[in-house]
Coordinates of C-alpha atoms in Angstrom, one line a residue:
D1 CA -15.6 14.1 -9.9
M2 CA -16.1 11.4 -7.3
A3 CA -19.3 10.3 -9.0
K4 CA -17.3 8.8 -11.9
E5 CA -16.8 5.5 -10.0
G6 CA -20.6 5.1 -9.7
P7 CA -22.4 2.7 -7.3
E8 CA -19.2 0.9 -6.3
K9 CA -17.8 4.2 -4.9
T10 CA -20.9 4.8 -2.8
E11 CA -20.8 1.3 -1.4
E12 CA -17.1 1.7 -0.7
T13 CA -17.7 4.9 1.2
E14 CA -20.5 3.4 3.2
H15 CA -18.4 0.4 3.9
M16 CA -15.6 2.7 5.1
I17 CA -17.9 4.5 7.5
E18 CA -19.1 1.2 8.9
K19 CA -15.5 -0.1 9.3
N20 CA -13.9 3.0 10.7
G21 CA -14.9 2.1 14.2
G22 CA -11.6 3.2 15.8
K23 CA -10.0 -0.2 15.6
E24 CA -6.6 1.3 14.8
Q25 CA -3.8 -0.6 16.5
D26 CA -1.5 2.4 15.8
T27 CA -3.3 4.6 18.3
V28 CA -2.4 2.4 21.2
L29 CA 0.2 4.4 23.1
A30 CA 3.4 2.8 24.0
A31 CA 3.6 5.2 27.0
A32 CA 1.2 7.7 28.4
D33 CA 3.4 10.7 27.6
T34 CA 4.1 9.8 24.0
K35 CA 3.5 12.8 21.8
E36 CA 1.0 12.1 19.0
M37 CA 0.4 13.4 15.5
R38 CA -2.2 13.0 12.7
A39 CA -1.1 11.0 9.7
V40 CA -2.7 9.4 6.7
V41 CA -2.2 5.6 7.0
L42 CA -2.5 3.0 4.2
T43 CA -3.8 -0.1 5.9
G44 CA -3.3 -2.4 3.0
F45 CA -2.9 -2.2 -0.8
G46 CA -6.1 -1.6 -2.9
G47 CA -8.9 0.9 -3.2
L48 CA -9.5 4.2 -1.5
N49 CA -11.0 2.4 1.5
K50 CA -7.5 1.4 2.5
L51 CA -6.7 5.0 3.5
R52 CA -7.6 6.7 6.8
V53 CA -6.3 9.5 9.0
T54 CA -5.3 8.3 12.4
K55 CA -3.1 9.3 15.4
K56 CA 0.5 8.0 15.5
P57 CA 3.5 8.5 17.8
M58 CA 5.5 11.5 16.7
P59 CA 8.9 10.6 15.3
E60 CA 12.1 12.0 16.8
P61 CA 15.2 12.8 14.6
Q62 CA 18.1 10.4 14.5
E63 CA 21.7 11.5 14.0
G64 CA 22.0 13.7 10.9
E65 CA 18.2 14.1 10.5
V66 CA 15.9 17.1 10.5
K67 CA 12.5 17.1 12.3
I68 CA 10.0 19.1 10.3
R69 CA 6.6 20.4 11.3
V70 CA 4.8 19.7 8.1
K71 CA 2.6 22.4 6.5
A72 CA 1.9 20.9 3.0
C73 CA 2.5 17.6 1.2
G74 CA 2.6 16.8 -2.5
L75 CA 0.3 14.3 -4.1
N76 CA 1.7 12.4 -7.1
F77 CA 0.5 9.8 -9.5
L78 CA 3.2 7.5 -7.9
D79 CA 1.1 7.7 -4.7
L80 CA -1.8 6.1 -6.5
M81 CA 0.5 3.3 -7.6
V82 CA 1.8 2.8 -4.1
R83 CA -1.7 2.6 -2.8
Q84 CA -2.5 -0.1 -5.3
G85 CA 0.8 -2.0 -4.7
N86 CA 1.8 -1.5 -8.3
I87 CA 5.4 -0.8 -7.6
D88 CA 8.6 -2.9 -7.3
N89 CA 9.1 -4.4 -3.9
P90 CA 6.3 -2.4 -2.1
P91 CA 7.0 -1.9 1.6
K92 CA 4.8 -3.7 4.2
T93 CA 1.6 -2.1 5.2
P94 CA 0.4 -0.3 7.3
L95 CA 2.5 2.6 6.1
V96 CA 2.2 6.4 5.9
P97 CA 2.5 7.4 2.2
G98 CA 4.0 10.4 0.6
F99 CA 7.5 11.4 -0.6
E100 CA 7.6 15.2 -0.4
C101 CA 6.6 17.9 2.0
S102 CA 7.3 21.5 3.1
G103 CA 7.2 23.0 6.6
I104 CA 9.3 24.4 9.4
V105 CA 12.4 22.9 11.1
E106 CA 11.3 21.9 14.6
T107 CA 14.4 20.2 16.0
L108 CA 17.7 18.8 14.7
G109 CA 19.2 15.4 15.4
E110 CA 22.8 15.0 16.7
N111 CA 25.5 16.3 14.3
T112 CA 22.9 17.8 11.9
K113 CA 24.5 20.7 10.1
G114 CA 23.2 23.5 7.8
F115 CA 19.8 24.1 9.4
E116 CA 18.4 26.1 12.3
I117 CA 15.1 25.7 14.2
G118 CA 12.5 27.8 12.5
D119 CA 14.0 27.4 8.9
R120 CA 11.3 27.2 6.2
V121 CA 12.2 24.1 4.2
M122 CA 11.0 21.6 1.6
A123 CA 12.1 17.9 1.8
F124 CA 12.1 14.5 0.2
V125 CA 11.0 11.7 2.5
N126 CA 11.2 7.9 1.8
Y127 CA 7.5 7.5 2.7
N128 CA 5.9 9.0 5.8
A129 CA 5.4 12.5 4.3
W130 CA 1.6 12.7 4.8
A131 CA 1.8 13.5 8.5
E132 CA 2.0 16.5 10.8
V133 CA 5.6 15.8 11.6
V134 CA 8.4 14.0 9.6
C135 CA 12.1 13.3 10.1
T136 CA 14.4 12.9 7.2
P137 CA 18.2 13.1 6.6
A138 CA 19.5 16.7 6.2
E139 CA 20.8 15.7 2.8
F140 CA 17.2 15.6 1.5
V141 CA 16.1 19.0 3.0
Y142 CA 16.4 22.4 1.3
K143 CA 15.7 25.9 2.5
I144 CA 13.0 27.7 0.5
P145 CA 12.8 31.4 -0.6
D146 CA 10.9 33.7 1.8
D147 CA 8.3 34.4 -0.9
M148 CA 7.6 30.8 -1.7
T149 CA 4.5 29.5 0.0
F150 CA 4.4 26.1 1.7
P151 CA 1.9 24.7 -1.0
E152 CA 4.2 26.0 -3.7
A153 CA 7.2 24.4 -2.1
A154 CA 5.4 21.0 -1.8
A155 CA 4.5 21.3 -5.5
F156 CA 8.1 22.2 -6.4
S157 CA 10.5 19.5 -5.3
M158 CA 9.5 16.3 -7.0
N159 CA 8.0 17.7 -10.2
F160 CA 10.6 20.4 -11.0
V161 CA 13.6 18.3 -10.0
A162 CA 12.4 15.4 -12.2
A163 CA 11.6 17.7 -15.1
Y164 CA 15.0 19.5 -14.8
M165 CA 17.0 16.3 -14.6
M166 CA 15.2 14.6 -17.5
L167 CA 15.6 17.6 -19.8
F168 CA 19.1 18.8 -18.9
E169 CA 20.9 15.8 -17.3
V170 CA 19.5 12.9 -19.4
A171 CA 18.4 14.5 -22.7
N172 CA 20.8 17.5 -22.8
L173 CA 18.1 20.0 -23.9
R174 CA 19.6 22.9 -26.0
E175 CA 18.5 25.8 -28.0
G176 CA 16.3 25.0 -31.1
M177 CA 15.3 21.5 -29.9
S178 CA 11.7 20.1 -29.7
V179 CA 10.1 18.2 -26.9
L180 CA 6.9 16.1 -26.7
V181 CA 5.4 15.7 -23.2
H182 CA 2.4 13.6 -22.3
S183 CA 0.0 14.8 -19.6
A184 CA 1.0 18.4 -20.2
G185 CA -1.5 19.6 -17.7
G186 CA -0.1 17.6 -14.7
G187 CA 2.6 18.6 -12.2
V188 CA 5.6 17.3 -14.2
G189 CA 4.1 18.4 -17.5
Q190 CA 3.7 21.9 -16.4
A191 CA 7.3 21.9 -14.9
V192 CA 8.6 20.6 -18.2
A193 CA 6.8 23.4 -20.2
Q194 CA 8.1 26.1 -17.9
L195 CA 11.7 24.8 -17.9
C196 CA 11.6 24.5 -21.7
S197 CA 10.7 28.2 -21.9
T198 CA 14.0 29.0 -20.1
V199 CA 15.9 27.9 -23.3
N200 CA 15.7 29.9 -26.5
N201 CA 13.6 28.6 -29.4
V202 CA 12.4 25.3 -27.9
M203 CA 9.2 23.9 -29.4
V204 CA 7.0 22.0 -26.9
F205 CA 4.3 19.6 -28.1
G206 CA 1.9 18.5 -25.3
T207 CA -1.0 16.1 -25.0
A208 CA -3.7 16.7 -22.4
S209 CA -7.4 16.1 -21.9
S210 CA -9.3 18.6 -24.0
F211 CA -11.0 20.4 -21.0
K212 CA -7.5 21.4 -19.8
H213 CA -6.4 23.1 -23.1
E214 CA -7.8 26.6 -22.3
A215 CA -5.9 26.7 -19.0
I216 CA -2.6 25.4 -20.2
K217 CA -2.5 26.6 -23.9
D218 CA 0.0 29.4 -23.1
S219 CA 2.6 27.1 -21.6
V220 CA 3.1 24.8 -24.6
T221 CA 3.7 25.6 -28.3
H222 CA 1.3 23.0 -29.7
L223 CA -1.4 21.2 -27.7
F224 CA -3.2 18.0 -28.8
D225 CA -6.0 16.0 -27.2
R226 CA -4.7 13.0 -25.3
N227 CA -7.0 10.7 -27.3
A228 CA -6.1 12.2 -30.7
D229 CA -3.5 10.7 -33.2
Y230 CA -0.8 13.0 -31.9
V231 CA 1.9 11.3 -34.1
Q232 CA 0.2 12.6 -37.3
E233 CA -0.4 16.1 -35.7
V234 CA 3.3 16.4 -34.7
K235 CA 4.5 15.3 -38.1
K236 CA 2.3 17.9 -39.9
I237 CA 4.2 20.6 -37.9
S238 CA 7.6 18.9 -37.6
P239 CA 8.0 16.3 -40.3
E240 CA 11.3 15.1 -38.9
G241 CA 9.8 14.5 -35.5
V242 CA 11.1 15.7 -32.1
D243 CA 14.4 15.6 -30.2
I244 CA 13.0 14.6 -26.8
V245 CA 9.9 12.5 -25.8
L246 CA 9.0 12.4 -22.1
D247 CA 6.5 9.6 -21.5
C248 CA 4.7 9.0 -18.2
L249 CA 2.1 6.8 -19.9
C250 CA 4.4 3.8 -20.2
G251 CA 2.9 1.2 -22.5
E252 CA 1.1 1.4 -25.8
N253 CA 2.7 4.8 -26.6
T254 CA 6.2 3.5 -26.5
G255 CA 6.4 2.6 -30.2
K256 CA 4.7 5.8 -31.2
G257 CA 7.1 7.9 -29.2
L258 CA 10.2 6.2 -30.5
G259 CA 8.8 6.5 -34.0
L260 CA 8.6 10.3 -33.5
L261 CA 12.2 10.7 -32.4
K262 CA 14.8 12.4 -34.7
P263 CA 18.2 10.7 -35.0
L264 CA 20.1 11.2 -31.8
G265 CA 16.8 11.9 -30.0
T266 CA 16.1 10.7 -26.5
Y267 CA 12.9 8.9 -25.3
I268 CA 12.6 9.0 -21.5
L269 CA 10.2 6.7 -19.6
Y270 CA 9.6 8.3 -16.2
G271 CA 6.3 7.0 -14.9
S272 CA 3.4 4.8 -15.4
S273 CA 0.0 6.5 -15.4
N274 CA -1.6 3.6 -17.4
M275 CA -0.8 1.2 -14.7
V276 CA -3.4 2.9 -12.5
T277 CA -6.5 1.7 -14.2
G278 CA -9.3 1.4 -11.7
E279 CA -9.8 1.6 -8.0
T280 CA -8.2 -1.8 -7.4
K281 CA -5.0 -3.2 -8.6
S282 CA -5.1 -4.7 -12.1
F283 CA -2.2 -7.0 -12.6
F284 CA -3.4 -7.9 -16.1
S285 CA -3.2 -4.3 -17.4
F286 CA 0.0 -3.8 -15.5
A287 CA 1.6 -6.8 -17.2
K288 CA 0.1 -5.9 -20.6
S289 CA 1.7 -2.4 -20.4
W290 CA 5.1 -3.8 -19.7
W291 CA 4.7 -6.4 -22.4
Q292 CA 4.4 -3.5 -24.9
V293 CA 7.5 -1.9 -23.5
E294 CA 9.5 -5.2 -23.8
K295 CA 9.0 -5.1 -27.5
V296 CA 11.6 -2.3 -28.0
N297 CA 14.3 -3.7 -30.2
P298 CA 17.9 -2.7 -29.3
I299 CA 19.1 -3.4 -32.8
K300 CA 16.6 -1.0 -34.2
L301 CA 17.8 1.7 -31.7
Y302 CA 21.3 1.2 -33.0
E303 CA 20.3 1.4 -36.6
E304 CA 18.1 4.5 -36.1
N305 CA 20.5 6.4 -33.7
K306 CA 18.0 6.6 -30.9
V307 CA 18.3 6.7 -27.1
I308 CA 15.8 5.2 -24.8
A309 CA 16.2 6.1 -21.1
G310 CA 14.5 5.6 -17.8
F311 CA 14.3 8.1 -14.9
S312 CA 13.2 7.6 -11.3
L313 CA 14.0 10.4 -9.0
L314 CA 13.2 8.5 -5.8
N315 CA 15.6 5.6 -6.8
L316 CA 18.2 8.2 -7.6
L317 CA 17.8 9.7 -4.1
F318 CA 17.1 6.8 -1.8
K319 CA 18.7 3.8 -3.6
Q320 CA 21.5 5.2 -5.6
G321 CA 23.0 7.8 -3.3
R322 CA 22.8 10.8 -5.7
G323 CA 21.5 13.2 -3.0
S324 CA 24.3 15.7 -3.7
L325 CA 23.5 15.9 -7.4
V326 CA 19.9 16.5 -6.6
K327 CA 20.8 19.2 -4.2
T328 CA 22.8 21.0 -6.9
V329 CA 19.7 20.8 -9.2
V330 CA 17.4 22.2 -6.4
H331 CA 19.7 25.2 -6.0
K332 CA 19.6 25.8 -9.8
L333 CA 15.8 25.6 -9.7
I334 CA 15.5 27.9 -6.7
S335 CA 17.6 30.4 -8.6
L336 CA 15.2 30.2 -11.6
Y337 CA 12.3 30.6 -9.1
N338 CA 13.9 33.8 -7.7
Q339 CA 14.4 35.1 -11.2
K340 CA 10.6 34.6 -11.7
K341 CA 11.3 32.2 -14.6
I342 CA 9.5 29.2 -13.1
K343 CA 6.6 29.0 -10.6
P344 CA 4.8 25.8 -9.4
L345 CA 1.2 25.5 -10.5
V346 CA -1.0 24.4 -7.6
D347 CA -4.3 22.9 -8.7
S348 CA -6.0 22.6 -5.3
L349 CA -5.5 22.2 -1.5
W350 CA -7.0 19.4 0.5
A351 CA -7.2 18.5 4.2
L352 CA -5.5 15.2 5.2
E353 CA -9.1 13.9 5.8
E354 CA -9.9 14.6 2.1
V355 CA -7.0 12.5 0.7
K356 CA -9.5 10.0 -0.9
E357 CA -11.2 12.8 -2.9
A358 CA -7.9 14.2 -3.8
M359 CA -6.7 10.8 -5.1
Q360 CA -9.9 10.4 -7.1
R361 CA -9.2 13.8 -8.8
I362 CA -5.8 12.6 -9.9
H363 CA -7.2 9.3 -11.0
D364 CA -9.8 11.0 -13.1
R365 CA -7.1 13.3 -14.5
G366 CA -9.1 16.3 -13.3
N367 CA -6.1 18.3 -12.1
I368 CA -4.3 21.2 -13.8
G369 CA -1.0 21.3 -11.9
K370 CA -0.3 19.9 -8.5
L371 CA -2.7 18.6 -5.8
I372 CA -1.5 19.5 -2.3
L373 CA -2.5 18.1 1.1
D374 CA -2.7 21.2 3.4
V375 CA -2.0 19.8 6.9
E376 CA -3.6 22.7 8.7
K377 CA -6.7 22.8 6.5
A378 CA -10.0 21.7 8.0
P379 CA -12.1 19.4 5.9
T380 CA -14.7 21.2 3.8
P381 CA -18.4 20.1 3.8
L382 CA -19.2 18.3 0.6
V383 CA -21.2 20.7 -1.4
G384 CA -20.9 21.4 -5.1
K385 CA -19.2 24.8 -5.6
P386 CA -18.2 26.2 -9.0
C387 CA -14.7 27.3 -9.4
H388 CA -14.9 30.1 -12.0
C389 CA -11.4 30.1 -13.2
S390 CA -11.7 26.7 -14.9
G391 CA -15.4 26.0 -14.9
I392 CA -14.8 22.7 -13.1
I393 CA -17.2 21.9 -10.3
L394 CA -15.2 20.8 -7.3
K395 CA -16.5 19.1 -4.2
G396 CA -16.4 21.6 -1.4
L397 CA -14.4 24.8 -1.5
R398 CA -11.0 23.8 -3.1
K399 CA -8.9 26.9 -3.1
K400 CA -7.1 27.2 -6.5
S401 CA -3.8 28.9 -6.9
N402 CA -3.1 32.3 -8.4
S403 CA -6.0 32.9 -10.8
C404 CA -8.7 32.1 -8.2
Q405 CA -7.4 34.3 -5.4

């Protein structure tokens, strides 16, 4: 709920309304006939007041690129870190955030093969996803099944690819293994749970806020409150520990997670929820989290036969040139989707103009599944409206997936 940030939030909103006087440099047209599009722009690093929807010149595809008319965009915890500047070498602002989207192919750049105008696709983008139109290399674009909705597709790419690669490429998940996943109610957590169910006899331990337990209890074998002493709880059920720990919390849980690993087990660090602490950047908590991680002792790993790994899908794609490997994984995942073995869980749909409220919902860990920016959705008037499938009061009418329809 937006109210959680108290008086500061109200002031920030008022301040935003005062400042939003149309001073955007971006909207100055280079030429009278330039085509424009709506986009979410981050004007500088910091709080929610740094985000606004503005008009920008529409991009045109370069050689080998696909131009996509965007229908839906994914919202990830990483986007909160980008907004706060809590990432390595952040790009210069102003920038358009967002790394994944779905939509329809509008035009193709020169020598772009494999797609036709009108194809329904999902894509990874190196920033710039939160806009009405994006251009991205064809290597990062994938056709989607006819029965997959655009919100589902935008919820699919990042979370399911990351979950699949961590489980099967990094940790080598096999029959009879056990997995501990933090934030089991989030987009990646739910993808992990579903993918584990495709392998026989895999036990999944999950941690999540207690209000999410009812909604996600069927997707994991054992569910614990995120504030409880989950180490003791896991050991009661599996005294030897677990084979795989997936940790997006990064920080004080590292020692606990490593302690739970069986010999030859794999601990994977894939994100940093704890680095997003308040509405402004906190370097102190950021440094403190990393200080905890630094205390991992390599000699102890050797003595205990344990593996510690890191995983960043975006680095794999955009910095390390592994697009073809990711494409193979996407094809495997689409096959699982077609077999009805996996299905993205969409928490709620938000208009571009509602990006601040959507970010607040992720910040407060209110989501079950993925938050989606629906590019064609009109902003909803802010009135409290109960959503009966989860008992959560949402601001405005936020359409939930599946169970609410």
